[in-house]
């Protein structure tokens, strides 16, 4: 059993069922499986062998969907390249992973040229459109439509998934087929109650969580619909036209959908699940989303080192009904998935009592094999079978996990600990604020000064002074920001997470 056999099985069971819609193309599972097999066999015929690394660089597309499933079937390892990264970052990832081949979309001809110049050892370049290398559709014609003759097992490596680099140089996370298959099982058992009639719209990049989220729907014989990029109006149109039942977002996407002035012009009633994950979400905004979309929200917490799957707060626990305890838990990321263990530990590795803040650690078959060619970094986070996530938080008496911040994000001011999440929750209560990021900057007297950067909703205005007074009325004085910068936008990484370190660098003052 390997990840590629998910499609093999579904094509056998539902050959004529429509499986994928993207860029105006509609394919059955049989058609899709045959194209994936052709690509897998063509790669093997060109001399690639099990375990070889292959970089993929695409916008969401048919070719992207086919390419990573073909790598899985052929026993090749997918090097996940995100199109939002710079030339140097992409080249460094290809070099670091020792990738021998590159497959890319027509939009990335220039990037592909640069990678080929830097990597003279590259065996194969397959691309869409004109350019040096082999045309994608012509390449598929070389391969057989039969299942690839390769023994690919659960313990084999299938992905090198680079960290987002929010805390330093990106590291290659080694993911096995067993990790991905376990994730699919957990999502099917505890999040997605999928029928053959359901339809998932993927708007996030397949280079991140989207590639995993599509697999339970593929396994069930349900429909996957891909969008090239995030565009709220196109999303509304697709939901209405295709009767989409499920969509996965990060909080920034969810906010854009909620706040878009054209949302009310479309029929979104077919939606039955909106998953949001990737960053802490203010309770005020969660409650707004529930009013807009109804009780269909499902929150998930994880990280790439654990296939984005550690805890979740299911739909039924988003139903508050004037219950203050249930409302309080909207600030949590829920409890662990079945088959996942979590603990919160102090700096000595001892388990914290309920309410005590420590580092979140987890153990399951989701946890990565380690960091590619980085044994020291691996040893720092994998200890006695537990993954040390670097996230700080606490559990309440009933096991709900509340995240406070990343370990590096904690602010120490005047010898006191301040967790940005707490301040960001207060800022989010202000009607004028769309997004907020809180961070510390060096201060000669206090060690660090609490600082915030915010963006405003399009129909609202306010000032730094008004926002500071707003915080002072709701927080202890030492927790209140001393400066608040109102910006047009906040810097984000390719996965939609706000880059706290970029803001710290921008606004830091010399010691």
XYZ file of C-alpha atoms in Angstrom:
511
model
C 0.000 0.000 0.000
C 1.273 3.461 -0.929
C -0.330 6.837 -1.515
C -0.552 6.312 -5.278
C -2.767 3.260 -4.831
C -5.538 5.542 -3.549
C -6.154 6.645 -7.132
C -5.611 3.112 -8.488
C -8.320 1.769 -6.188
C -10.814 4.530 -6.962
C -10.300 4.227 -10.723
C -11.097 0.537 -10.415
C -14.203 1.079 -8.271
C -15.564 4.228 -9.972
C -13.982 4.356 -13.456
C -16.615 6.572 -15.095
C -17.259 8.829 -12.119
C -16.050 12.394 -12.558
C -12.987 12.845 -10.343
C -11.364 16.177 -11.141
C -12.408 19.582 -12.476
C -9.717 22.175 -13.187
C -9.222 24.943 -15.766
C -12.408 23.941 -17.607
C -11.250 20.307 -17.907
C -13.344 17.479 -16.456
C -11.797 14.023 -16.075
C -13.147 10.702 -14.864
C -11.125 8.677 -12.396
C -10.234 6.241 -15.177
C -8.922 9.035 -17.404
C -7.004 10.585 -14.557
C -5.462 7.298 -13.464
C -4.318 6.455 -16.990
C -2.628 9.844 -17.377
C -0.928 9.485 -13.994
C 0.315 6.024 -14.961
C 1.661 7.329 -18.280
C 3.666 10.008 -16.496
C 4.974 7.596 -13.859
C 6.063 5.058 -16.490
C 7.621 7.736 -18.699
C 9.747 8.946 -15.778
C 10.901 5.420 -15.013
C 11.651 4.796 -18.720
C 13.949 7.834 -18.667
C 16.109 6.139 -16.071
C 14.748 7.605 -12.862
C 14.736 5.061 -10.086
C 12.961 4.575 -6.791
C 14.055 7.175 -4.239
C 15.175 9.805 -6.777
C 14.043 13.334 -5.917
C 11.978 15.364 -8.386
C 11.075 19.036 -8.011
C 7.563 20.129 -9.009
C 6.792 23.793 -9.702
C 3.234 24.629 -10.771
C 0.185 26.642 -10.049
C -2.699 24.359 -9.120
C -3.482 22.510 -12.350
C -4.218 19.139 -13.908
C -0.513 18.613 -14.553
C 0.347 19.348 -10.919
C -2.274 16.933 -9.598
C -1.074 14.253 -12.005
C 2.603 14.865 -11.348
C 2.705 14.331 -7.606
C 0.488 11.256 -7.793
C 2.744 9.890 -10.556
C 5.780 10.377 -8.329
C 4.052 8.488 -5.542
C 3.201 5.578 -7.856
C 6.736 5.429 -9.276
C 8.405 5.445 -5.867
C 9.990 8.838 -6.590
C 10.239 11.592 -3.990
C 8.361 14.844 -4.437
C 10.387 17.964 -3.637
C 7.685 20.533 -2.895
C 8.537 23.850 -4.557
C 6.257 26.805 -3.847
C 5.807 29.252 -6.725
C 5.862 32.245 -4.350
C 9.475 31.599 -3.365
C 12.412 33.467 -4.893
C 14.831 32.029 -7.471
C 17.506 31.568 -4.828
C 15.143 29.777 -2.417
C 13.943 27.382 -5.117
C 17.474 26.655 -6.304
C 18.649 26.074 -2.732
C 15.850 23.561 -2.180
C 16.701 21.701 -5.372
C 20.375 21.630 -4.390
C 19.713 20.661 -0.795
C 17.433 17.773 -1.784
C 19.847 16.671 -4.545
C 16.907 16.600 -6.944
C 17.743 14.991 -10.285
C 14.717 16.219 -12.271
C 12.314 19.130 -12.580
C 8.736 19.231 -13.862
C 7.116 22.642 -14.143
C 4.293 24.677 -15.644
C 4.556 27.068 -18.563
C 4.514 30.093 -16.229
C 7.851 29.051 -14.752
C 10.028 28.853 -17.852
C 12.426 31.532 -16.592
C 12.720 29.888 -13.166
C 13.285 26.521 -14.839
C 16.045 28.031 -16.986
C 17.757 29.409 -13.876
C 17.517 26.093 -12.044
C 18.965 24.231 -15.037
C 21.883 26.690 -15.233
C 22.679 26.174 -11.549
C 22.185 22.398 -11.548
C 24.246 20.907 -14.330
C 23.594 17.451 -12.856
C 19.861 17.675 -13.596
C 18.915 14.547 -15.584
C 15.514 15.577 -16.864
C 13.366 18.668 -17.384
C 9.719 18.267 -18.339
C 7.617 21.364 -18.847
C 4.441 22.769 -20.298
C 4.846 25.156 -23.238
C 7.947 26.018 -25.211
C 11.498 25.791 -23.939
C 14.452 23.509 -23.407
C 13.524 20.060 -22.169
C 10.564 17.823 -23.004
C 6.993 18.989 -23.527
C 4.693 17.632 -20.835
C 1.950 16.190 -23.059
C 4.479 14.663 -25.447
C 6.266 13.125 -22.498
C 3.062 11.435 -21.302
C 2.744 9.779 -24.701
C 5.991 7.878 -24.014
C 4.515 6.081 -21.010
C 2.248 3.067 -20.680
C -1.190 3.509 -19.143
C -0.678 0.345 -17.064
C 0.185 0.468 -13.375
C 3.935 1.083 -12.817
C 5.927 -2.046 -11.985
C 7.565 -0.690 -8.827
C 7.367 -2.001 -5.262
C 6.556 1.067 -3.174
C 5.968 0.410 0.512
C 4.498 2.405 3.358
C 7.845 3.084 4.979
C 9.384 4.546 1.817
C 10.058 8.256 1.534
C 7.512 10.097 -0.625
C 8.012 13.812 0.111
C 10.612 16.368 1.056
C 8.446 19.169 2.369
C 10.396 22.302 3.235
C 9.534 24.269 6.356
C 8.158 27.752 5.838
C 11.342 29.396 7.105
C 9.528 31.619 9.607
C 12.221 30.860 12.191
C 15.285 30.505 9.967
C 16.635 28.538 7.008
C 14.025 26.129 5.559
C 14.601 22.483 6.435
C 13.513 19.504 4.332
C 10.921 17.443 6.199
C 11.078 13.754 5.240
C 7.566 12.337 4.857
C 6.799 8.675 4.239
C 3.860 7.014 2.514
C 2.753 5.751 5.937
C 2.623 9.341 7.240
C 0.343 10.462 4.400
C -1.888 7.368 4.507
C -2.333 7.806 8.258
C -3.379 11.394 7.692
C -5.968 10.320 5.124
C -7.386 7.792 7.578
C -7.617 10.371 10.361
C -9.312 12.947 8.132
C -11.840 10.376 6.942
C -12.611 9.188 10.460
C -12.829 12.508 12.273
C -13.333 15.449 9.887
C -14.732 14.549 6.480
C -17.873 12.466 6.446
C -17.587 12.078 2.712
C -20.125 10.589 0.354
C -19.649 9.963 -3.356
C -21.746 13.063 -4.032
C -19.510 15.460 -2.108
C -17.262 18.025 -3.783
C -14.110 19.603 -2.380
C -12.868 22.955 -3.663
C -9.112 23.379 -3.170
C -7.980 26.998 -3.254
C -4.690 26.657 -1.350
C -1.522 25.570 -3.098
C -1.062 21.837 -3.677
C 2.532 22.386 -2.559
C 1.159 22.628 0.981
C -1.866 21.134 2.761
C -4.060 21.036 -0.338
C -2.245 17.990 -1.711
C -3.225 15.975 1.366
C -6.773 17.283 1.751
C -7.763 16.073 -1.734
C -6.847 12.460 -0.983
C -9.800 11.455 1.261
C -12.165 12.735 -1.422
C -10.273 10.794 -4.080
C -10.448 7.642 -1.960
C -14.222 8.005 -1.531
C -14.810 8.584 -5.235
C -15.937 12.167 -4.586
C -15.142 15.158 -6.793
C -12.100 17.417 -6.450
C -12.259 20.911 -7.932
C -9.007 22.891 -8.178
C -8.536 26.635 -8.400
C -5.333 28.014 -9.811
C -5.069 30.745 -7.197
C -7.106 32.287 -4.420
C -9.746 34.625 -5.856
C -12.860 35.225 -3.690
C -15.256 36.022 -6.541
C -14.166 32.971 -8.553
C -14.573 30.873 -5.412
C -18.130 32.140 -4.908
C -18.949 31.419 -8.559
C -17.546 27.882 -8.338
C -19.363 27.073 -5.102
C -22.641 28.150 -6.685
C -22.040 26.467 -10.071
C -20.574 23.147 -8.865
C -22.566 22.927 -5.612
C -19.354 22.634 -3.605
C -19.790 20.957 -0.210
C -16.327 21.372 1.326
C -13.569 23.966 1.226
C -10.280 24.276 3.127
C -8.811 27.666 3.998
C -6.233 29.409 6.129
C -7.613 32.175 8.382
C -6.542 34.994 6.076
C -8.492 33.372 3.215
C -11.519 32.854 5.436
C -11.462 36.532 6.433
C -11.275 37.600 2.783
C -14.300 35.447 1.951
C -16.234 36.776 4.940
C -15.466 40.427 4.235
C -15.851 40.433 0.462
C -18.598 42.833 -0.677
C -19.867 40.445 -3.383
C -20.319 37.416 -1.139
C -24.044 37.998 -0.677
C -24.600 37.898 -4.436
C -23.982 34.142 -4.599
C -25.719 31.010 -3.364
C -23.299 29.276 -0.992
C -25.896 27.056 0.657
C -24.349 23.810 -0.655
C -21.395 24.201 1.739
C -21.403 21.767 4.621
C -17.787 22.104 5.897
C -15.301 24.966 5.957
C -11.979 23.857 7.385
C -9.654 26.580 8.618
C -6.110 25.929 9.749
C -2.578 27.289 9.653
C -2.644 30.066 12.246
C -4.512 31.035 15.440
C -7.882 32.633 14.694
C -9.451 35.313 16.917
C -12.676 34.204 18.596
C -14.493 37.339 17.440
C -13.818 36.459 13.810
C -14.828 32.818 14.340
C -18.184 33.989 15.718
C -18.613 36.308 12.729
C -17.916 33.416 10.361
C -20.494 31.253 12.141
C -23.117 33.968 11.672
C -22.274 34.247 7.977
C -21.871 30.587 7.004
C -23.664 28.731 9.784
C -22.354 25.909 12.022
C -20.087 24.384 9.362
C -16.638 25.412 10.629
C -13.960 22.852 11.520
C -10.623 24.029 12.871
C -7.419 22.007 12.516
C -3.976 22.456 14.070
C -0.795 20.799 12.919
C 2.516 21.382 11.239
C 4.264 19.869 8.251
C 6.421 17.729 10.556
C 3.183 15.963 11.545
C 1.346 16.196 8.195
C -0.685 19.227 9.332
C -2.700 16.974 11.665
C -2.422 17.115 15.469
C -5.666 18.460 16.946
C -8.970 19.779 15.697
C -12.128 21.469 16.925
C -15.014 19.813 15.055
C -18.131 21.465 13.703
C -20.409 20.513 16.559
C -18.060 22.183 19.040
C -18.386 25.481 17.182
C -22.053 25.625 18.222
C -21.993 27.912 21.268
C -25.675 28.681 22.099
C -24.904 31.230 24.830
C -22.745 28.705 26.694
C -19.699 30.663 28.022
C -17.637 27.490 28.396
C -18.180 26.491 24.771
C -17.449 30.056 23.679
C -14.201 29.999 25.672
C -13.146 26.865 23.826
C -13.484 28.586 20.462
C -10.077 30.056 21.368
C -8.659 26.532 21.502
C -7.501 24.268 18.693
C -9.546 21.427 20.101
C -8.313 17.999 21.125
C -6.094 15.459 19.447
C -7.200 13.347 16.504
C -7.792 9.641 17.170
C -4.428 7.923 17.075
C -2.540 11.081 18.082
C -1.041 11.764 21.492
C -0.189 15.235 22.751
C 1.374 16.593 25.925
C 2.418 20.021 27.157
C 5.822 19.915 28.855
C 8.065 22.354 30.695
C 11.736 23.027 29.954
C 12.712 19.947 31.963
C 10.444 17.767 29.845
C 7.933 17.230 32.655
C 4.243 17.256 31.829
C 2.516 20.504 32.771
C -0.613 20.683 34.877
C -3.835 21.998 33.276
C -3.492 25.728 32.679
C 0.322 25.725 32.801
C 2.057 26.955 29.671
C 4.713 24.782 28.082
C 5.801 23.314 24.752
C 3.346 21.145 22.821
C 4.732 17.738 21.890
C 3.035 14.993 19.884
C 3.455 11.337 18.975
C 1.743 9.337 16.201
C 2.305 7.651 12.833
C 1.973 11.121 11.318
C 5.337 12.298 12.627
C 8.068 12.809 10.049
C 11.076 10.572 9.580
C 13.349 13.557 10.244
C 14.942 16.523 8.486
C 16.747 15.779 5.232
C 20.528 15.611 5.834
C 20.175 17.445 9.160
C 20.736 14.962 11.985
C 21.422 17.685 14.555
C 18.204 19.552 13.743
C 16.323 16.237 13.801
C 17.696 15.386 17.243
C 16.497 18.746 18.563
C 12.855 18.049 17.752
C 12.526 14.232 17.808
C 13.112 12.877 21.301
C 12.061 9.436 22.538
C 9.460 9.171 19.795
C 7.943 12.593 20.501
C 7.929 15.555 18.140
C 8.690 18.831 19.922
C 6.593 21.281 17.923
C 8.077 24.584 19.127
C 4.536 25.792 19.879
C 3.740 27.069 23.360
C 0.340 26.452 24.867
C -1.662 24.839 27.645
C -4.429 22.276 28.064
C -7.522 22.823 30.151
C -9.021 20.256 32.516
C -10.788 18.491 29.643
C -7.780 18.325 27.341
C -8.555 21.218 24.988
C -5.344 22.762 23.681
C -4.882 26.539 23.703
C -1.932 27.868 21.701
C -0.094 30.955 22.901
C 2.767 31.393 20.440
C 5.889 29.886 18.954
C 8.742 29.507 21.458
C 10.732 32.227 19.726
C 7.717 34.569 19.687
C 7.301 34.911 23.458
C 7.995 38.475 24.615
C 9.898 39.154 27.840
C 9.352 42.719 29.015
C 10.584 43.901 32.409
C 11.184 40.257 33.336
C 7.548 39.296 32.646
C 6.337 36.901 29.958
C 3.798 38.161 27.423
C 2.293 35.893 24.781
C 1.377 37.683 21.524
C -1.740 35.552 20.993
C -3.371 37.079 24.083
C -2.760 40.638 22.860
C -3.839 39.780 19.306
C -7.166 38.442 20.641
C -7.806 41.803 22.290
C -6.904 43.761 19.161
C -9.240 41.544 17.130
C -12.138 42.718 19.308
C -11.755 46.204 17.849
C -14.273 46.695 15.039
C -11.731 48.538 12.864
C -9.078 45.814 12.754
C -8.870 43.193 10.023
C -5.566 41.514 10.987
C -3.043 41.994 13.770
C 0.448 40.755 14.626
C 2.096 41.407 17.994
C 5.845 41.140 18.576
C 8.639 42.411 20.777
C 11.383 44.797 19.722
C 14.625 45.358 21.668
C 14.447 47.979 24.417
C 17.434 49.113 26.564
C 15.309 49.420 29.712
C 12.650 46.721 29.488
C 14.457 44.142 27.367
C 11.613 44.147 24.843
C 8.804 46.556 24.059
C 5.425 45.164 23.013
C 4.613 46.340 19.513
C 1.794 45.595 17.089
C 1.206 45.947 13.362
C -2.385 45.913 12.115
C -4.452 46.319 8.979
C -7.892 47.911 8.975
C -11.171 46.839 7.472
C -11.954 48.709 4.293
C -14.888 50.630 5.789
C -13.236 51.553 9.103
C -10.769 54.151 10.384
C -8.897 54.560 13.661
C -5.593 55.842 15.009
C -2.617 54.451 16.872
C -3.603 56.358 20.008
C -7.165 55.033 19.924
C -5.929 51.467 19.523
C -3.417 51.782 22.360
C -6.125 53.135 24.675
C -8.419 50.305 23.549
C -5.796 47.758 24.640
C -5.032 49.529 27.921
C -8.687 49.314 28.899
C -8.654 45.530 28.449
C -5.121 44.396 29.343
C -2.657 44.748 32.180
C -0.425 47.744 31.506
C 2.692 45.620 30.949
C 0.863 43.612 28.251
C -0.439 46.612 26.310
C 1.393 47.607 23.104
C 3.503 50.740 23.364
C 3.448 51.241 19.585
C 0.874 50.150 17.011
C 1.648 50.540 13.307
C -1.293 50.746 10.902
C -0.245 49.187 7.578
C -1.840 48.519 4.220
C -0.877 44.833 4.465
C 1.084 42.445 6.660
C 3.960 40.382 5.244
C 3.080 36.715 4.792
C 4.942 33.583 3.816
C 3.845 31.437 0.830
C 1.369 29.595 3.055
C -0.483 32.683 4.273
C 1.143 32.951 7.701
C 2.060 36.424 8.917
C 5.829 36.859 9.094
C 6.402 38.140 12.593
C 10.175 38.208 12.083
C 9.849 40.557 9.102
C 7.857 43.006 11.196
C 10.360 42.765 14.049
C 13.182 43.504 11.640
C 11.313 46.414 10.085
C 10.377 48.150 13.324
C 13.187 47.211 15.699
C 15.172 50.039 17.255
C 18.872 49.750 18.099
C 19.740 48.800 21.658
